[in-house]
XYZ file of C-alpha atoms in Angstrom:
550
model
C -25.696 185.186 55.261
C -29.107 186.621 55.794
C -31.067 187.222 53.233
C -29.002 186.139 50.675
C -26.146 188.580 51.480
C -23.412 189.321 54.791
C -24.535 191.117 57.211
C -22.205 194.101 57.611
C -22.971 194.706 61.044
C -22.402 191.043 62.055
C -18.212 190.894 62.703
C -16.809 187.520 60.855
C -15.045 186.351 64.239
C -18.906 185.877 65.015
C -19.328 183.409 62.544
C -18.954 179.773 62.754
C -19.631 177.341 59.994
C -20.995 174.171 60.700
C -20.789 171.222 58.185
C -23.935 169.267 59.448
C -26.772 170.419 62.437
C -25.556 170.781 65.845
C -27.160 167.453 68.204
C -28.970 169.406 70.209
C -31.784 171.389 70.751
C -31.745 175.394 71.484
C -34.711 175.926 73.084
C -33.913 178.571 76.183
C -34.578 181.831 75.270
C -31.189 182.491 77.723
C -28.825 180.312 75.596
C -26.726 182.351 72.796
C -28.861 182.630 69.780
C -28.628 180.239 66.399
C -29.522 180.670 63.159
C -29.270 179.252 59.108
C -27.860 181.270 56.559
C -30.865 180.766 54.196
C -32.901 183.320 52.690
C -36.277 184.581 54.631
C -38.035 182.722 51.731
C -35.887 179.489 52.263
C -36.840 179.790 55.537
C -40.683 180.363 55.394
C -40.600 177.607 52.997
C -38.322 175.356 55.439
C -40.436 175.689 58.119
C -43.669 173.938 56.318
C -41.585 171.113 55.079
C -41.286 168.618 58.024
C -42.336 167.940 61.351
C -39.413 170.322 63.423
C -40.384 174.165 63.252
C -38.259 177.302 63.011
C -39.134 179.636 65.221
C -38.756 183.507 65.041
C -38.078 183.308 60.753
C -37.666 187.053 60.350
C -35.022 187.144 63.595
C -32.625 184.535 63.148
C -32.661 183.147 66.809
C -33.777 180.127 68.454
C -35.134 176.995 66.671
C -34.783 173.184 66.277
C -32.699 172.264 63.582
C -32.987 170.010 60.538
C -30.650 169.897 58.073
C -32.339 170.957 54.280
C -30.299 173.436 51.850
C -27.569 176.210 52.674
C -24.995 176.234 55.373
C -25.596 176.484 59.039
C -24.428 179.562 60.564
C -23.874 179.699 64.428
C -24.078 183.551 65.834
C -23.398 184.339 69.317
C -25.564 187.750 69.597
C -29.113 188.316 68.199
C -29.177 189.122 64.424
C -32.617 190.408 63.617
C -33.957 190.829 59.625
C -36.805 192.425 60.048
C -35.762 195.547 61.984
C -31.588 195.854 60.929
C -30.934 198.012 64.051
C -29.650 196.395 67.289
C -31.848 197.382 70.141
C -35.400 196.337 68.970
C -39.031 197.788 70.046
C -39.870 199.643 72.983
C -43.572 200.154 73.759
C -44.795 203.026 75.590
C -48.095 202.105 77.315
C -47.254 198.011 76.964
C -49.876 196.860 79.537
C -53.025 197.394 77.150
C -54.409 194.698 76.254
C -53.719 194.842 72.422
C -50.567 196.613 72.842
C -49.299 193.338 75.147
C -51.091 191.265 72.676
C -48.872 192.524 69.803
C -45.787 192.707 72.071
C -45.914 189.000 72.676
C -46.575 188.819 68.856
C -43.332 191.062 68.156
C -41.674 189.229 70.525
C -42.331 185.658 69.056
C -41.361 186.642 65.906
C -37.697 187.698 67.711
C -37.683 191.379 68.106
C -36.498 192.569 71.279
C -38.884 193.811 73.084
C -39.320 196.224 76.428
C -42.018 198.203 77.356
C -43.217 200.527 80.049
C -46.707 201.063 81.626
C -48.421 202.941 84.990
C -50.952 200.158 85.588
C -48.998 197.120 85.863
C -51.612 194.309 87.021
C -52.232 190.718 85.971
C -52.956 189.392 83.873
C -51.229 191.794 81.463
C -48.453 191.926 83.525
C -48.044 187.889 83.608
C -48.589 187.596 80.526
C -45.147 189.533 78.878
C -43.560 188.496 81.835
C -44.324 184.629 80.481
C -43.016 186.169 77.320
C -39.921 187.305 78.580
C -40.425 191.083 77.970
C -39.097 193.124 80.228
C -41.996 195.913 81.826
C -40.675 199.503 82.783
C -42.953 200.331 85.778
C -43.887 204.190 85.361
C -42.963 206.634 82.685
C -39.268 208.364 82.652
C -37.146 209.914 80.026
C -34.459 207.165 80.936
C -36.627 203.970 79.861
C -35.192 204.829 76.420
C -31.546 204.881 77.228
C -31.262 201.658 75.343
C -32.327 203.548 71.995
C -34.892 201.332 71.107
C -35.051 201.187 66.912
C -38.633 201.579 67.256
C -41.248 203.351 69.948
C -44.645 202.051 69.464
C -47.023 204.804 71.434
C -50.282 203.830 72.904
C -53.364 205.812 72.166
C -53.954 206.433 75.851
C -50.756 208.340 75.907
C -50.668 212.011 75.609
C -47.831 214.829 75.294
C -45.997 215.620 78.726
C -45.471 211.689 79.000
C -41.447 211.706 79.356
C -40.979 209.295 76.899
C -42.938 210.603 74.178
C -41.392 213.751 75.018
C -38.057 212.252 74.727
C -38.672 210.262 71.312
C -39.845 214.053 69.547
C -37.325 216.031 71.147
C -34.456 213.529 70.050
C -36.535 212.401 66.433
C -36.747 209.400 67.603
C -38.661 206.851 65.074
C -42.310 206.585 66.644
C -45.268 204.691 65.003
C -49.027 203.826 66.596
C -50.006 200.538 67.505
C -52.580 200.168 64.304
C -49.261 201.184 62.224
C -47.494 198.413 63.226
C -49.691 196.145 62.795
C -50.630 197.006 59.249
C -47.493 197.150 57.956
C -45.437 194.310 59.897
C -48.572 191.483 60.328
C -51.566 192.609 57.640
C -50.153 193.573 54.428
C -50.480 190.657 52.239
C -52.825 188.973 53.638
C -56.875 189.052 53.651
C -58.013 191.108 56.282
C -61.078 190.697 58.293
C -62.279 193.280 60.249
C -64.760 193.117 62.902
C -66.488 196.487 63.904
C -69.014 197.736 65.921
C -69.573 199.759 69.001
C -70.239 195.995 71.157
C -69.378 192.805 70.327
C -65.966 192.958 68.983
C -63.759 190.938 71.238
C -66.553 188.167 71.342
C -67.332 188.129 67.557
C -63.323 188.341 66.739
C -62.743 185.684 69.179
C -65.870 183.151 68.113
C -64.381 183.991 64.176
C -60.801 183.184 64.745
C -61.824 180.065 66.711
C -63.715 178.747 64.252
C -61.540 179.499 61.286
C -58.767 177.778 63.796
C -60.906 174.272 64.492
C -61.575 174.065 60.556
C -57.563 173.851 60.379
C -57.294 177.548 58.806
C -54.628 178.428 61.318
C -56.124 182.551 60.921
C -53.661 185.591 62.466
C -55.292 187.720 64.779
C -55.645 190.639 66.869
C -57.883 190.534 69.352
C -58.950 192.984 72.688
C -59.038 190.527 75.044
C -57.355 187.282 75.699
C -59.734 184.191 74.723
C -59.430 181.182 76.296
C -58.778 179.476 73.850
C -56.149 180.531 72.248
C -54.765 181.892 75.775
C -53.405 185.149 73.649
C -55.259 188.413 71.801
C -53.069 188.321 69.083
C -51.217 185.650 66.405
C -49.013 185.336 63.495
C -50.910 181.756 62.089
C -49.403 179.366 59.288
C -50.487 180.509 56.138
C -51.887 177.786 53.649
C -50.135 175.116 51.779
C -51.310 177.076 48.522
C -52.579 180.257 48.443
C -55.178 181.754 45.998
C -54.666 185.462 44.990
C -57.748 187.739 46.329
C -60.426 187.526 43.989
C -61.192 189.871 41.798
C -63.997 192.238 41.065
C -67.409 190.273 40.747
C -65.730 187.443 42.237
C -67.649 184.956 44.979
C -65.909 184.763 48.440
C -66.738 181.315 48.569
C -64.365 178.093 48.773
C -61.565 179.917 47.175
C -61.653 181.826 50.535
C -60.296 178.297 52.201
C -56.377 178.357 50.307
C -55.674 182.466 51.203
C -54.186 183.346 54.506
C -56.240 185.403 57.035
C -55.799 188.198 59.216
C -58.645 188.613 61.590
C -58.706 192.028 63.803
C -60.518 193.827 66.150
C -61.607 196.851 64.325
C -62.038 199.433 67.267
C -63.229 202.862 66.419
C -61.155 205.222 69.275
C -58.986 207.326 67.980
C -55.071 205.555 66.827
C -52.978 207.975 68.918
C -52.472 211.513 69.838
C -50.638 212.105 66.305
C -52.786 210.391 64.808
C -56.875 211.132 65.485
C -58.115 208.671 62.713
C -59.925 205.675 64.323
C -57.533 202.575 64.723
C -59.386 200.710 62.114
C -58.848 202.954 59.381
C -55.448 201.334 59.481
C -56.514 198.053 58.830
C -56.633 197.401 55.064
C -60.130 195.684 55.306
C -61.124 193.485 52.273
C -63.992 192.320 54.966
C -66.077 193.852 57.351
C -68.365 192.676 59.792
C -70.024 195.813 61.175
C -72.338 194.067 64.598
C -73.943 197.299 65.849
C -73.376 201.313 66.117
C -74.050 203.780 69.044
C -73.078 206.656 71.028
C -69.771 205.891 72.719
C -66.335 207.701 73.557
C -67.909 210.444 74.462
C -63.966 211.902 75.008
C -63.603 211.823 70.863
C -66.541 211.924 69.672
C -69.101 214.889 70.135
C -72.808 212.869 68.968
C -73.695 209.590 67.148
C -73.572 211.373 64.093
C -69.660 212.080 64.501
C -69.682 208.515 65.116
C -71.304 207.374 62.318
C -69.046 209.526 60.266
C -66.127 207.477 61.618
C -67.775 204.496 60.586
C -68.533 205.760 57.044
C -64.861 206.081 56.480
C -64.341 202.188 57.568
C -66.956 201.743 54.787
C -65.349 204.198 52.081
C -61.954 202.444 52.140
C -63.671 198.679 51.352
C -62.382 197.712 47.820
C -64.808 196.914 45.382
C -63.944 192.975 45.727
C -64.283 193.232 49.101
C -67.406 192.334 51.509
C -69.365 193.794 54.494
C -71.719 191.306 56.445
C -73.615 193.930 58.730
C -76.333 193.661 61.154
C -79.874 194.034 58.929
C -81.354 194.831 62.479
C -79.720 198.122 63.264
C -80.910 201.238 61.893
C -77.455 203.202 62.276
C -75.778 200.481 60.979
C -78.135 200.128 57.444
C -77.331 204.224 57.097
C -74.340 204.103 57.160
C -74.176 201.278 54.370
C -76.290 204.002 52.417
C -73.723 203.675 48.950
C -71.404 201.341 49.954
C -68.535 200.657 47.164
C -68.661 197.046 47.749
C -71.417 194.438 47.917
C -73.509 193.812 51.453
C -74.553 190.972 52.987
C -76.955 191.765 56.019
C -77.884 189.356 59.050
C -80.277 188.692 61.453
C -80.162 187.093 64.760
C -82.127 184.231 63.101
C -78.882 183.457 60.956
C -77.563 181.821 64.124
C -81.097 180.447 64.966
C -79.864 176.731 63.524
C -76.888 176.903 65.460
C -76.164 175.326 69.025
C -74.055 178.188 71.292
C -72.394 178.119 74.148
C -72.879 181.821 74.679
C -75.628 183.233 76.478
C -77.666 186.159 75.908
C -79.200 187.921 72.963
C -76.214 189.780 72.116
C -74.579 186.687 71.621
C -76.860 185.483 68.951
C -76.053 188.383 67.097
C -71.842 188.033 67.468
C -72.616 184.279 66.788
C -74.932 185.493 63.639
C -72.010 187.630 62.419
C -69.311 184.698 62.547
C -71.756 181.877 60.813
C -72.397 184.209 57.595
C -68.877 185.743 57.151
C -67.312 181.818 57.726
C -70.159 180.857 55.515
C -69.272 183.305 53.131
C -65.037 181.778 53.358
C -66.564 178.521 52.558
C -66.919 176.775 55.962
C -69.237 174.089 55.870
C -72.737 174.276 58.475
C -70.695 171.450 60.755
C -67.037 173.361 60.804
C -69.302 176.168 62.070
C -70.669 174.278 64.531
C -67.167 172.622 65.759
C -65.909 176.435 66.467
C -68.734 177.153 68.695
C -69.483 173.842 70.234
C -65.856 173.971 71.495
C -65.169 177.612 72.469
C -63.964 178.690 75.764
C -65.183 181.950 75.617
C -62.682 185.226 76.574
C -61.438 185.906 79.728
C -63.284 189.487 81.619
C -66.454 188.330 79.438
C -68.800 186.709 82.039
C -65.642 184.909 83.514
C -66.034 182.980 86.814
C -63.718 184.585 89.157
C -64.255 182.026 91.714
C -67.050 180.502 93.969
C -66.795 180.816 97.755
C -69.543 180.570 100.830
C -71.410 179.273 97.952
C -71.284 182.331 96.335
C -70.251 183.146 92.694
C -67.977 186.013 91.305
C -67.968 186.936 87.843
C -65.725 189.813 86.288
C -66.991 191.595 83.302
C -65.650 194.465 80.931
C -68.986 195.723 80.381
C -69.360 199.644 81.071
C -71.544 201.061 78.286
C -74.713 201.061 79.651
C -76.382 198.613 76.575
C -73.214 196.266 77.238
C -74.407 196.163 80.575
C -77.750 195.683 80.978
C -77.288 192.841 77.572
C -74.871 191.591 80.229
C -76.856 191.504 83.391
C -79.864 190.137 81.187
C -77.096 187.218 79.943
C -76.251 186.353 83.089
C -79.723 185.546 84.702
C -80.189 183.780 81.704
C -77.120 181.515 82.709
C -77.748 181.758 86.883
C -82.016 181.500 86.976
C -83.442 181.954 89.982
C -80.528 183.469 91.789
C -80.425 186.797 93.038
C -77.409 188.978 90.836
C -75.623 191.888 92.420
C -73.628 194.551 90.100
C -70.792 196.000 91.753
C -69.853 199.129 88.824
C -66.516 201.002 89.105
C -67.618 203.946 86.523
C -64.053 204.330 85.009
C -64.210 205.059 81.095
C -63.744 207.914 79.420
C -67.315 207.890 78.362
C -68.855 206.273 82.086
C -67.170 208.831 84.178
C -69.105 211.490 82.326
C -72.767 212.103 82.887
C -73.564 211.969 79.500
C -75.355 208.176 80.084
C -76.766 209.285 83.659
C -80.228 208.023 83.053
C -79.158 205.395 80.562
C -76.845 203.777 83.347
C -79.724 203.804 86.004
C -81.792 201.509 83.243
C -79.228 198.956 83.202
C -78.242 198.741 86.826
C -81.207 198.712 87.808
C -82.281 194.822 86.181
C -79.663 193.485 88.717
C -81.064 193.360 92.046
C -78.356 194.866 94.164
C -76.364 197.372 93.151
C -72.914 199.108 94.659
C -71.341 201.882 92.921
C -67.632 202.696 93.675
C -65.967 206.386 93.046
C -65.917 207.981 89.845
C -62.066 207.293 88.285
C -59.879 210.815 87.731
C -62.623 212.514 88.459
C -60.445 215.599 88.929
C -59.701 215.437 85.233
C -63.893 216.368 84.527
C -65.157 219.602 84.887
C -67.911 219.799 87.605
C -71.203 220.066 85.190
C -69.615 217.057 82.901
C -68.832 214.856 85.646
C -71.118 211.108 86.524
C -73.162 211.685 89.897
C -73.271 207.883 91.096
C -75.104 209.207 94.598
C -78.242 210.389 92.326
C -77.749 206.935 90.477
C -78.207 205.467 93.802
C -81.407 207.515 95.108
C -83.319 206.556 91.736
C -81.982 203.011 92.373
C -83.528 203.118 96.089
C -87.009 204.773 94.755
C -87.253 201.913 92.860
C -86.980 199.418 95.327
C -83.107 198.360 95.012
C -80.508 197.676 97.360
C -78.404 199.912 96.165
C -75.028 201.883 97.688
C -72.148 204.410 96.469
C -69.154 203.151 98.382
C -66.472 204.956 97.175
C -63.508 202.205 97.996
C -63.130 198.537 96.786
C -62.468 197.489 100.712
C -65.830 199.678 101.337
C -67.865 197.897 98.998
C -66.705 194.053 100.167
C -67.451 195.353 103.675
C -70.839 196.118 102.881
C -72.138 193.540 100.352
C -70.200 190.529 101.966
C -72.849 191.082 105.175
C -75.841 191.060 102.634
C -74.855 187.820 100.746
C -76.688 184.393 100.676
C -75.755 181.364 99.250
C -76.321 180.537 95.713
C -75.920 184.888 94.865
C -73.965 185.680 91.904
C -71.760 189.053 92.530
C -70.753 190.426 89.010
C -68.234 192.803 89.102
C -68.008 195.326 86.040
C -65.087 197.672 85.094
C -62.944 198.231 82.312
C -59.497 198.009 85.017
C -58.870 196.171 87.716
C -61.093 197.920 90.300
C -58.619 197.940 93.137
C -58.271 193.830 92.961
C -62.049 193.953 94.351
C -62.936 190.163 92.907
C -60.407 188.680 95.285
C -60.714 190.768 98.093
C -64.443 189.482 98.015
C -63.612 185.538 97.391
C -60.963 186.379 100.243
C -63.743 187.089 102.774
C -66.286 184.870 101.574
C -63.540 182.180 102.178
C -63.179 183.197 106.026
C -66.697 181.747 106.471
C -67.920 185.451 107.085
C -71.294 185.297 109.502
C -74.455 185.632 107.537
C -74.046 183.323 104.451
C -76.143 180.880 104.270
């Protein structure tokens, strides 16, 4: 029974009937899957009783086993509730950071999962790997052969890709990543979303973490993968008891505490190539925490006012109950607020003033800002707030030591947007005083490769005090007058007294700088991919004891 009801597809010599729980544990995702005929709800409910959890609920599959209500059902193939077909979820474009993310979510919840992917690197790669998903390397018509149920399409893919070509020609059923995740993990629960042109993966991490240490156990999707949680996205336990959503006129207050969360990265790019709305019109929000707005994505959007316009429509689908905590501080942001449906509650950097962080920088203040009025606003006490950030482990590619060598430190940062960088650099000699920072920049966005932030990126780089610029990514995807000049970034970089060098290779670069190093340097290393494995290749040398480090 699943469900309450056979399952015609599952064949009765399948079956066995058990009188009483088997004496063991099935706990290898290899052994032959297990499962209790008890309704979904049975099950949800089942799983909060006692101390022994069911894993997977909505796939019946692998879990320890305590005897409560119903008869135990043994099945010797995969029986899945959620999606009735056989073959699962196939996602095109896996190795993203929040399509892995939600992979390993799909994944835990028992859907079988493949994907395929291009750029297949740690630690995406590791990561579904760790979660038994299986990774297509490259893009072919015949990664589909297994008919998956469902094809979830990245937003960096584009028609030609075989696959997608595949899935239309044959009417296959596709869906976006934002899709998915609104109508499999958000619907029914109180979504948070967290907005803004910087700051996102930080503030969504520092929120979720500090929901999770006041024993809220919030779901998540996150961009990155914070530390510690050691995942970017989460299906959590939902309270004991909830409390409907309030309704209009209602405080957000300590009701908050008893309803069941879903926190999300609310990123404004475009959903898919089907599908140009941004990705967080998808994401039902009854709260918004909108950190900042700028020019950005200079591939989708044509000014800051198209952006802005994107932003307005985050704002437009707010209920009336619902909330937006936004940054007081921001000019664009107060605009777009102009006649906002719901009620506003602006911030300042001084509403984290009180607050001990173990963040640095000034952009920090304002993420950690953000996350102390919205969880003050849920009903988190002053010390729960102060738990979550005392105790988190910030996000991996977000200032993250790389490794020390010759006495030399490597950091790896995501920062490309020339604000995110220089807030960066300035956050960084904040945390290493006194010691001299270089910036190695692989110019690889959508937005960086163009020359649209030529001057802007010369500010930034320039507050480090070495500088090496690597080759422009698919630069033979730009038109000439549209493309980045990094050699003229250089020049104004050298006029201004900076050692400063366009090396066009990773290998080029570590042959360069490594020469030029002295003990105690910091080397930060900024790129949105993984820059030809540079940070290693670096420690790699410094390790050899290279001549000149001292």
């Amino acid at each position: 029974m699943v469900n309450g009801g056979w399952r015609n597809d599952v064949p009765f010599n399948r079956v066995v009937i058990l009188p009483q729980a088997p004496d063991f544990l099935a706990d290898d995702a290899d052994e032959p899957a297990i499962g209790v005929a008890l309704p979904a709800k049975g099950l949800a409910a089942f799983q909060r009783e006692g101390e022994r959890k069911i894993r997977n609920i909505d796939c019946v599959r692998h879990f320890w086993y305590k005897l409560a209500r119903g008869t135990l059902v043994m099945l010797n193939e995969e029986v899945n509730t959620a999606y009735p077909a056989r073959s699962g979820m196939h996602f095109v474009g896996i190795c993203g950071t929040a399509m892995a993310s939600v992979a390993a979510m799909c994944r835990e919840l028992g859907h079988a999962v493949t994907g395929s992917d291009e750029n297949v690197y740690p630690p995406m790669s590791t990561f579904l790997e760790a979660h038994g998903i299986r990774i297509l390397c490259g893009y072919r018509e015949s990664n589909l052969d297994h008919h998956p149920d469902l094809i979830v399409i990245g937003n960096a893919m584009k028609r030609g890709n075989p696959e997608v070509e595949r899935a239309l020609d044959e009417r296959l059923n596709i869906c976006s990543l934002p899709k998915l995740v609104r109508d499999h993990f958000i619907q029914g629960k109180h979504s948070v979303v967290v907005a803004g042109t910087h700051g996102k993966t930080t503030t969504t991490s520092l929120l979720a973490w500090v929901m999770e240490s006041a024993g809220l156990s919030p779901s998540f999707l996150i961009g990155g993968i914070p530390n510690n949680f050691g995942c970017g996205a989460r299906t959590g336990k939902p309270p004991p008891h909830l409390n409907p959503l309030p309704r209009r006129g209602e405080e957000t207050g300590s009701s908050a505490l008893s309803r069941e969360f879903f926190i999300v990265e609310g990123d404004e790019y475009d959903t898919a190539f089907f599908d140009k709305r941004s990705k967080f019109i998808h994401y039902l929000p009854d709260t918004v925490i909108l950190n900042n707005i700028e020019f950005d994505h200079a591939d989708i959007f044509r000014d800051l006012t198209s952006v802005k316009r994107a932003f307005r429509q985050l704002v437009a689908i707010v209920p009336r109950r619902g909330l937006i905590i936004a940054n007081g501080d921001d000019a664009n942001v107060r605009e777009v607020l102009t006649g906002a449906p719901c009620r506003v509650r602006y911030f300042t950097k001084a509403d984290a003033a009180s607050f001990t962080l173990s963040l640095a920088g000034a952009h920090n203040q304002y993420n950690a800002a953000a996350v102390a009025v919205c969880a003050a606003e849920m009903g988190l006490s002053r010390e729960q707030i102060q738990r979550g950030f005392s105790t988190f482990a910030g996000i991996k590619r977000r200032m993250e030591v790389r490794g020390e060598a010759g006495g030399v430190t490597v950091l790896d940062d995501f920062a490309h947007h020339p604000t995110a960088l220089a807030e960066t650099i300035r956050a960084i000699r904040e945390k290493y005083p006194q010691r001299r920072l270089w910036a190695l920049f692989e110019p690889r966005s959508n937005t960086t490769r163009r020359n649209v932030f030529q001057r802007e990126l010369t500010e930034s780089l320039s507050l480090a005090d070495g500088v090496f610029i690597s080759r422009v990514d698919r630069l033979q995807e730009l038109n000439e007058n549209e493309r980045l000049n990094p050699e003229a970034i250089i020049e104004r970089l050298r006029g201004r007294g900076k050692v400063a060098e366009y090396s066009p290779s990773a290998d080029e670069i570590v042959n360069r700088l490594v020469p030029n190093l002295h003990d105690r340097d910091v080397v930060a290393v900024f790129s949105n991919g993984k820059f030809d494995g540079i940070h290693d290749k670096l420690l790699e040398r410094l390790r050899l004891g290279v001549p000149g480090i001292h």
